[in-house]
Short mmCIF file of C-alpha atoms and ligand atoms in Angstrom, two decimals:
data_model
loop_
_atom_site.label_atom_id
_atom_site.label_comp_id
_atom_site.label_asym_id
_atom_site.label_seq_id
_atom_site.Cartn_x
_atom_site.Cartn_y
_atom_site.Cartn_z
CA UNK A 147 23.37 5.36 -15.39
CA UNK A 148 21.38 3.95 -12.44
CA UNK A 149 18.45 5.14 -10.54
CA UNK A 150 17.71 3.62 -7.39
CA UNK A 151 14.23 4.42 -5.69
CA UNK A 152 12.55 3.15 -2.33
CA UNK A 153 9.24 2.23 -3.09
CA UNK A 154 7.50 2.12 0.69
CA UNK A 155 4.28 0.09 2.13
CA UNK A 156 0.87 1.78 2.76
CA UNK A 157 -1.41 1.02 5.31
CA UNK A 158 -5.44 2.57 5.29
CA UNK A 159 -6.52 4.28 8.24
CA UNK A 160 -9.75 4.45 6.70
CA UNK A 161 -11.43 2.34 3.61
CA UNK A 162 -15.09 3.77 3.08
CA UNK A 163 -16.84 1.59 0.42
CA UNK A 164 -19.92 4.19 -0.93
CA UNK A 165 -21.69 2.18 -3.77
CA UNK A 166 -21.28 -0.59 -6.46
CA UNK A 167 -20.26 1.33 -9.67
CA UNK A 168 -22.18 0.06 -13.15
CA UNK A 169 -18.48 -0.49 -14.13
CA UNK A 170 -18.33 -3.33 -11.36
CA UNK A 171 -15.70 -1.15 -9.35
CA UNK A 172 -17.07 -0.10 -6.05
CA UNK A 173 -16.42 3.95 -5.06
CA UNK A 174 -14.32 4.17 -2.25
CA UNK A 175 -12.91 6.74 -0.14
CA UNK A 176 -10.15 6.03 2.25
CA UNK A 177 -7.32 7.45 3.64
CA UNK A 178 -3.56 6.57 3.46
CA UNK A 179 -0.29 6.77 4.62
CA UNK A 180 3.19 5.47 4.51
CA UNK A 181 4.99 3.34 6.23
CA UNK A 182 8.95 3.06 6.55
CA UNK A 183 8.77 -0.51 4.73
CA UNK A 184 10.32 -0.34 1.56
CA UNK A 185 11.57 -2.31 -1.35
CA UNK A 186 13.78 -1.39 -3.10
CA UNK A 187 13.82 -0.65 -7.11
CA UNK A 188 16.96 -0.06 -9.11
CA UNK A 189 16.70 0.77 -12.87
CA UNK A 190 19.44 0.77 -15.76
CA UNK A 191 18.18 1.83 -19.53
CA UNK A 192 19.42 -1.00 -22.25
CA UNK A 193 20.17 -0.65 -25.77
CA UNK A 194 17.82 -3.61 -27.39
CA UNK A 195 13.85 -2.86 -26.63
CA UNK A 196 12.93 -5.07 -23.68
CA UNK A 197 11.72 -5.23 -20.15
CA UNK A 198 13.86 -7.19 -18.17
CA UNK A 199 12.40 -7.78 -14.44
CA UNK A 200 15.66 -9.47 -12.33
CA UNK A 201 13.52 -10.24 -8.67
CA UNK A 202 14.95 -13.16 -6.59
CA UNK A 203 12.06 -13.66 -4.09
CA UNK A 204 9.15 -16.22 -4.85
CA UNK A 205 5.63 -15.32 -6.22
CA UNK A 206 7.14 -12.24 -7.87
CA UNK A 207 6.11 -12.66 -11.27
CA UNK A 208 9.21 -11.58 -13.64
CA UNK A 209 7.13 -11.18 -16.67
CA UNK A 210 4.14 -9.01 -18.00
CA UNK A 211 2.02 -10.02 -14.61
CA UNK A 212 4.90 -7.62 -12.57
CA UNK A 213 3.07 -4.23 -11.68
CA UNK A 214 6.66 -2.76 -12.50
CA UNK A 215 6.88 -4.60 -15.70
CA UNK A 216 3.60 -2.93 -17.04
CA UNK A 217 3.99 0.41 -15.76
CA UNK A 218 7.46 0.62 -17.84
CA UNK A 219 5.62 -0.37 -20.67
CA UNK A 220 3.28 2.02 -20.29
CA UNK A 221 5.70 4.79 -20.15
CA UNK A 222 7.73 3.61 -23.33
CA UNK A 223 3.89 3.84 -24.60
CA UNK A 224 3.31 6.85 -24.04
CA UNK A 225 6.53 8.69 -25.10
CA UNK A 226 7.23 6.29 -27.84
CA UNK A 227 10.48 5.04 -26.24
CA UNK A 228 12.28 2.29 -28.10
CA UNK A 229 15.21 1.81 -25.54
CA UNK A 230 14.64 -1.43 -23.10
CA UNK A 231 14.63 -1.20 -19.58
CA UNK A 232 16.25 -3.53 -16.29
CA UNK A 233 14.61 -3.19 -13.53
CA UNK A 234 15.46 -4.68 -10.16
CA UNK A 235 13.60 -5.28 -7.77
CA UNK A 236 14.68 -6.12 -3.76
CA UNK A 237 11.20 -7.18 -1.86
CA UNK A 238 11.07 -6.44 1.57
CA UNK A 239 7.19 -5.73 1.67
CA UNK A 240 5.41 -9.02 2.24
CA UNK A 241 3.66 -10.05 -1.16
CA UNK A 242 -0.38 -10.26 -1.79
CA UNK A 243 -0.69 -8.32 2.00
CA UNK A 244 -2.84 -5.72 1.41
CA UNK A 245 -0.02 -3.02 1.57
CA UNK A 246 0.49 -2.12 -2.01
CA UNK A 247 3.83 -3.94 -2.56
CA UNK A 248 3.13 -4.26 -6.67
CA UNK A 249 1.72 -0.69 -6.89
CA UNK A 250 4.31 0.65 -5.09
CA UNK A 251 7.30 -0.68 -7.06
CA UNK A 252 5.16 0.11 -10.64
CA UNK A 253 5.00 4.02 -9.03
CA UNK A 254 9.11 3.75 -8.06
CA UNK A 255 9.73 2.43 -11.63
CA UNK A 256 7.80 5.50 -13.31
CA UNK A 257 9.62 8.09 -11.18
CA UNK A 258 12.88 6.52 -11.77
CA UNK A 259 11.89 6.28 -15.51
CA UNK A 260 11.25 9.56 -15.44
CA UNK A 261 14.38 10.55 -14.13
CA UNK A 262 16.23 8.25 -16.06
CA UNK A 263 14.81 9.37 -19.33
CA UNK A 264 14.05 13.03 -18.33
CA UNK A 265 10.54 12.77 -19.26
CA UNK A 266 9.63 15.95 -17.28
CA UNK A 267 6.52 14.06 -16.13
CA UNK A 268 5.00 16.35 -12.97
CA UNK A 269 2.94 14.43 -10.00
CA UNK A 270 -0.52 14.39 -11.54
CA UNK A 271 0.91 13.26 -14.72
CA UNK A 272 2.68 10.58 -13.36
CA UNK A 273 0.14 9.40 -11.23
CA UNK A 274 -2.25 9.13 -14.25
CA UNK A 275 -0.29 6.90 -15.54
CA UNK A 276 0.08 4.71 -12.73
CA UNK A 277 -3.88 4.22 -12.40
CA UNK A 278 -3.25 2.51 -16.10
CA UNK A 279 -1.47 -0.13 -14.31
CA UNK A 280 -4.09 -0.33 -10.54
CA UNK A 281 -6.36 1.92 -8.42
CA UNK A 282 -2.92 2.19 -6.05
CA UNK A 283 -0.32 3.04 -7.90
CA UNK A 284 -1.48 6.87 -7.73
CA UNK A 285 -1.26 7.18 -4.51
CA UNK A 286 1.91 5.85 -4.57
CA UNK A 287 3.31 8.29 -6.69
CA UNK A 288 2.41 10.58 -4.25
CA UNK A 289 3.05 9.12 -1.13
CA UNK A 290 3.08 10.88 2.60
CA UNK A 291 -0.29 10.64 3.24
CA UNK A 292 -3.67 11.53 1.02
CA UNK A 293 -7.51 10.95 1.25
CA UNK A 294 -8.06 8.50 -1.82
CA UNK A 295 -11.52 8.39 -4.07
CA UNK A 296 -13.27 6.98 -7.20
CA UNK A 297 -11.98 3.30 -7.21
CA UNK A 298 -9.26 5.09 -5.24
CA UNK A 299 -7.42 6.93 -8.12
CA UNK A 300 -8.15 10.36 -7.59
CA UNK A 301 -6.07 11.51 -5.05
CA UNK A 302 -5.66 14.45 -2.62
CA UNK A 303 -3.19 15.09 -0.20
CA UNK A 304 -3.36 16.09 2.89
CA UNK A 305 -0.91 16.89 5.97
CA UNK A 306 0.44 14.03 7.63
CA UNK A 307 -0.61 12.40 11.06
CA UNK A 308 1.56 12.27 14.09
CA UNK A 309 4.14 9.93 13.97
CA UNK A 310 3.99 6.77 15.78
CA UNK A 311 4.82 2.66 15.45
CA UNK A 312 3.06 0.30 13.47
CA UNK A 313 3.73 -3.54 13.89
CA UNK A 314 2.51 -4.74 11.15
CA UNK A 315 1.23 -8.67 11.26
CA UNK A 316 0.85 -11.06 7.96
CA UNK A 317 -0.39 -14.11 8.54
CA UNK A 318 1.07 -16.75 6.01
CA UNK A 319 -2.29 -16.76 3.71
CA UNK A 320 -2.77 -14.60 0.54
CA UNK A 321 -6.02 -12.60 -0.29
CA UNK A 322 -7.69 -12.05 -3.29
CA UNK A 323 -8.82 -8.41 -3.25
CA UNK A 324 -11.73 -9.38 -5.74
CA UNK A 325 -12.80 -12.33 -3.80
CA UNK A 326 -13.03 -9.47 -0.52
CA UNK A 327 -15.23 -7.43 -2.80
CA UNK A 328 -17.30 -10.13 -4.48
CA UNK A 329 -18.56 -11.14 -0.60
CA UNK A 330 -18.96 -7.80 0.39
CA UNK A 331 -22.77 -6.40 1.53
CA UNK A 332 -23.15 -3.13 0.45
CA UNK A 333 -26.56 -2.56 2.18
CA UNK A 334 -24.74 -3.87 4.99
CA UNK A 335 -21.65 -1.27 5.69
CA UNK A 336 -21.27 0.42 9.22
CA UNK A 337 -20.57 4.87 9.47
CA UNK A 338 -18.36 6.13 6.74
CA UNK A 339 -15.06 7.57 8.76
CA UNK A 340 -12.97 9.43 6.61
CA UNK A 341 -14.45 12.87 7.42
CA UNK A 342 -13.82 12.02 11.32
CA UNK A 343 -10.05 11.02 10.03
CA UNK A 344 -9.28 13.89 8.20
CA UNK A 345 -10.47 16.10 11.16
CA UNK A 346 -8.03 13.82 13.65
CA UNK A 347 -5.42 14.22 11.24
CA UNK A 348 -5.45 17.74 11.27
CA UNK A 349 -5.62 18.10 14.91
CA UNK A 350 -2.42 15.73 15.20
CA UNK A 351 -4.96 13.80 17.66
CA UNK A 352 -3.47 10.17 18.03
CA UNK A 353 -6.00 8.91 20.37
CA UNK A 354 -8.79 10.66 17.83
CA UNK A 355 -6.97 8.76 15.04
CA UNK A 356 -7.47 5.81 17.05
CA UNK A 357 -11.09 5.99 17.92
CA UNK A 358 -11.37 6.53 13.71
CA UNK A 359 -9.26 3.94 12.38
CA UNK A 360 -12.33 1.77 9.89
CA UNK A 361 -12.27 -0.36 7.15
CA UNK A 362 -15.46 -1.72 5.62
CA UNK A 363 -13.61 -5.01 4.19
CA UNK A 364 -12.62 -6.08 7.61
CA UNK A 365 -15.47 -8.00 8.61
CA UNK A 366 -15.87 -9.42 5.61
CA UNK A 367 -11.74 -10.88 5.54
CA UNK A 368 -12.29 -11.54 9.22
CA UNK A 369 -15.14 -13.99 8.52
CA UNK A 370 -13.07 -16.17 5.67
CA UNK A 371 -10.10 -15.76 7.81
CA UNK A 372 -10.32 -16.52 11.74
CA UNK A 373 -6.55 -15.92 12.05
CA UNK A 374 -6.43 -12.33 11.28
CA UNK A 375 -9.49 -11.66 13.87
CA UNK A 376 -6.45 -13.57 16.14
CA UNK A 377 -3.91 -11.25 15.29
CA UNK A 378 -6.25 -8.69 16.38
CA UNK A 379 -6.97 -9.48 19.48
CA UNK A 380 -3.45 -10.24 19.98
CA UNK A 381 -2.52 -6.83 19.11
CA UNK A 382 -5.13 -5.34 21.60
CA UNK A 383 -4.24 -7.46 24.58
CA UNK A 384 -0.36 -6.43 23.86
CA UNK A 385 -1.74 -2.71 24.73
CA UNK A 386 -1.88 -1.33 20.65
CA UNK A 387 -3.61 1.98 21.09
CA UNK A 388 -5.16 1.17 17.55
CA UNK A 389 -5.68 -1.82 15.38
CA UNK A 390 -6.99 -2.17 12.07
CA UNK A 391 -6.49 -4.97 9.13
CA UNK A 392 -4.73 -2.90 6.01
CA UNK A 393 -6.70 -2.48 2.03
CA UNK A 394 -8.45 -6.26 2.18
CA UNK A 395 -5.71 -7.93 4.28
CA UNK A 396 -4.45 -9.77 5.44
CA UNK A 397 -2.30 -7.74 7.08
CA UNK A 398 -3.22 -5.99 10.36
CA UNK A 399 -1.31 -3.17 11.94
CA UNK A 400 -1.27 -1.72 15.61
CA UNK A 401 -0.39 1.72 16.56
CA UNK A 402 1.13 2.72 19.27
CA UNK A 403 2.97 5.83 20.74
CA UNK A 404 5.03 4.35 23.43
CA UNK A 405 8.24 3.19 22.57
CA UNK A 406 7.68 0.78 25.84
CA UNK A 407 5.23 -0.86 24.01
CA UNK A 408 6.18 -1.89 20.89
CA UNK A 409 8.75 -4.88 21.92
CA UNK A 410 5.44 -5.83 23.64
CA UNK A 411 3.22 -6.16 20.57
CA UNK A 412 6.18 -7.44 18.69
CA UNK A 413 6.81 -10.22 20.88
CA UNK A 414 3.09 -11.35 21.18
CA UNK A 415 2.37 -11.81 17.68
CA UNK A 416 6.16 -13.25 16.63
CA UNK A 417 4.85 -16.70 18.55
CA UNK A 418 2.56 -16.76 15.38
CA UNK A 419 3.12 -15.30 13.04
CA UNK A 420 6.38 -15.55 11.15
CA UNK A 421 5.78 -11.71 9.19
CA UNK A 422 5.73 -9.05 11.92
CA UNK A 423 7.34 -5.93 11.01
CA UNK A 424 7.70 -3.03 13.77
CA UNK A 425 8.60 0.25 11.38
CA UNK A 426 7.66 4.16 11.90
CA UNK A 427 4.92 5.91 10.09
CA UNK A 428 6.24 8.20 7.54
CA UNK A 429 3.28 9.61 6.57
CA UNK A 430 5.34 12.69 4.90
CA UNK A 431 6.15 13.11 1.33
CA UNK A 432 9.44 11.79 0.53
P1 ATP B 132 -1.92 -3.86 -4.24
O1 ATP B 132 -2.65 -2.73 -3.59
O2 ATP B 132 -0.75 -3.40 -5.07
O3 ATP B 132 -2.79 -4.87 -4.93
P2 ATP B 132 -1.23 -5.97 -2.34
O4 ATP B 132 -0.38 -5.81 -1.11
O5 ATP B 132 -2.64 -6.40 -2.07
O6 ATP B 132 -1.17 -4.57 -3.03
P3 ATP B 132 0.79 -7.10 -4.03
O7 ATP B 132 1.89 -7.35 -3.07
O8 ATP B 132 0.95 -5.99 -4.98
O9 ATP B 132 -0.61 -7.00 -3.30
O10 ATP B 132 0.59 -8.49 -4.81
C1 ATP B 132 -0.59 -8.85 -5.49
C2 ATP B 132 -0.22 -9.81 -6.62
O11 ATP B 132 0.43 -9.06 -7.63
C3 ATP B 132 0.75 -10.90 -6.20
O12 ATP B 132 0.08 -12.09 -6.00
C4 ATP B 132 1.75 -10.99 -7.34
O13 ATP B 132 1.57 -12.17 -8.09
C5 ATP B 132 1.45 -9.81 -8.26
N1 ATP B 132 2.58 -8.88 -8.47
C6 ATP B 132 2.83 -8.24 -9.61
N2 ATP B 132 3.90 -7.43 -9.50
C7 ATP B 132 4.36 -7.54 -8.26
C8 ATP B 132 5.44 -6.94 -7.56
N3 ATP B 132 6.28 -6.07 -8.13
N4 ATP B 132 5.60 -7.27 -6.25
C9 ATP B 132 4.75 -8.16 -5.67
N5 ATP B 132 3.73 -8.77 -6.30
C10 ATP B 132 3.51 -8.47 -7.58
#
């Protein structure tokens, strides 16, 4: 038997850092939402007790390192499984981006597991797990869209936002997400918007979701990297209602409504920047 699962992108409309944690974690509070950028996970069970990770695409590590990897290992763990596991992987999410790619295939590969195995695992339980593996693999398991807190484990979901487009821009350099944090000024941080978001949200307010969109690592990616400040402006110029760079980047995305638009933005950044993506929000649970 085989269990295919699309494991789909995030973006933050919000990333609120509150306060360096003794534990060296900082407490955030963001919220997020899916995007219809997926890849695509496909799991058989084997006989003979290992984790085999079959991914043709570069920089995907096949061993241990693979989010997906350690979250199966984690569920043989915890249910004391001695069956092996294949799991393959088809990345279409650009890799190191700042859209969850690796925490999004680790949550696909503990619901399919789940299936597969009939685990009866329920959401919470599930996502649990995941957090074993990284802060965003909970929210993963839940998907649609969900205000995110702690190091961004504890998760609550909320109704989704309007739907709308979302070019999405990677420029051809990887970020370090501890590097983003390690340079980050936590005396320094501008208003915390998540409350604002939330309310936008629920009034199904795009231009209000706009006027909110905030992300406390921006500046700080923006300064090491020039060329996603670029993208930016790009995006504005090109008529994006909204811009913001996603988690700690590099990856930017622009929001629009208008279908007129989006060939627009599209166009202007594809001169580039080789990554653009224009996809829908899903921001629903799937
Ligand atoms: P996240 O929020 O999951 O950290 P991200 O978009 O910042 O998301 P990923 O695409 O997950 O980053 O990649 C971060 C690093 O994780 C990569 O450099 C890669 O070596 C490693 N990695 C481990 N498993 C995977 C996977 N399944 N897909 C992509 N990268 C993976």
């Amino acid at each position: 038997m085989r269990v295919t699962l699309k494991a789909p992108a995030k973006i933050n409309l919000t990333l609120d850092v509150l306060s360096k944690r003794p534990d060296g974690y900082h407490e955030i509070e963001m919220v997020m939402t899916t995007v219809d950028l997926a890849d695509r996970i496909s799991i058989t069970s084997l006989e003979s007790d290992r984790i085999i990770i079959d991914c043709p695409t570069a920089y995907v590590p096949l061993d241990e390192r693979n989010h997906a990897f350690q979250a199966a290992k984690f569920v043989k763990e915890k249910f004391g499984i001695s069956r092996g596991v294949h799991i393959q992987i088809e990345k279409n999410i650009p890799i190191a981006a700042g859209l969850a790619g690796g925490s999004s295939d680790a949550a696909a590969t503990i619901k399919a597991l789940n299936q597969l195995w009939n685990l009866k695992m329920g959401v919470k339980e599930m996502a649990d797990l995941g957090a074993k593996v990284g802060s965003d693999v909970s929210f993963c398991i839940y998907g649609g869209t969900a205000i995110a807190r702690g190091r961004g484990e504890q998760i609550q979901p909320i109704a989704p936002p309007p739907s709308c487009w979302v070019v999405l821009a990677k420029p051809p350099i990887g970020v370090s997400t501890a590097d983003v944090y390690g340079a980050l000024n936590v005396a320094q941080l501008g208003p915390c918007k998540t409350e604002d978001m939330v309310g936008a949200i629920k009034h199904k307010d795009f231009k209000e979701i706009c006027s909110n969109l905030s992300n406390h690592l921006e500046s700080v990616t923006l300064n090491l990297y020039p060329e996603v400040k670029r993208i930016k402006e790009t995006m504005r110029r090109s008529g994006a209602e909204g811009v913001l760079m996603s988690g700690s980047g590099p990856t930017v995305f622009a929001l629009t409504e208008k279908d007129s638009k989006v060939n627009r933005i599209y166009n202007g950044l594809r001169g580039f920047c080789k990554e653009v993506y224009a996809v829908r929000l899903l921001g629903e649970n799937m």
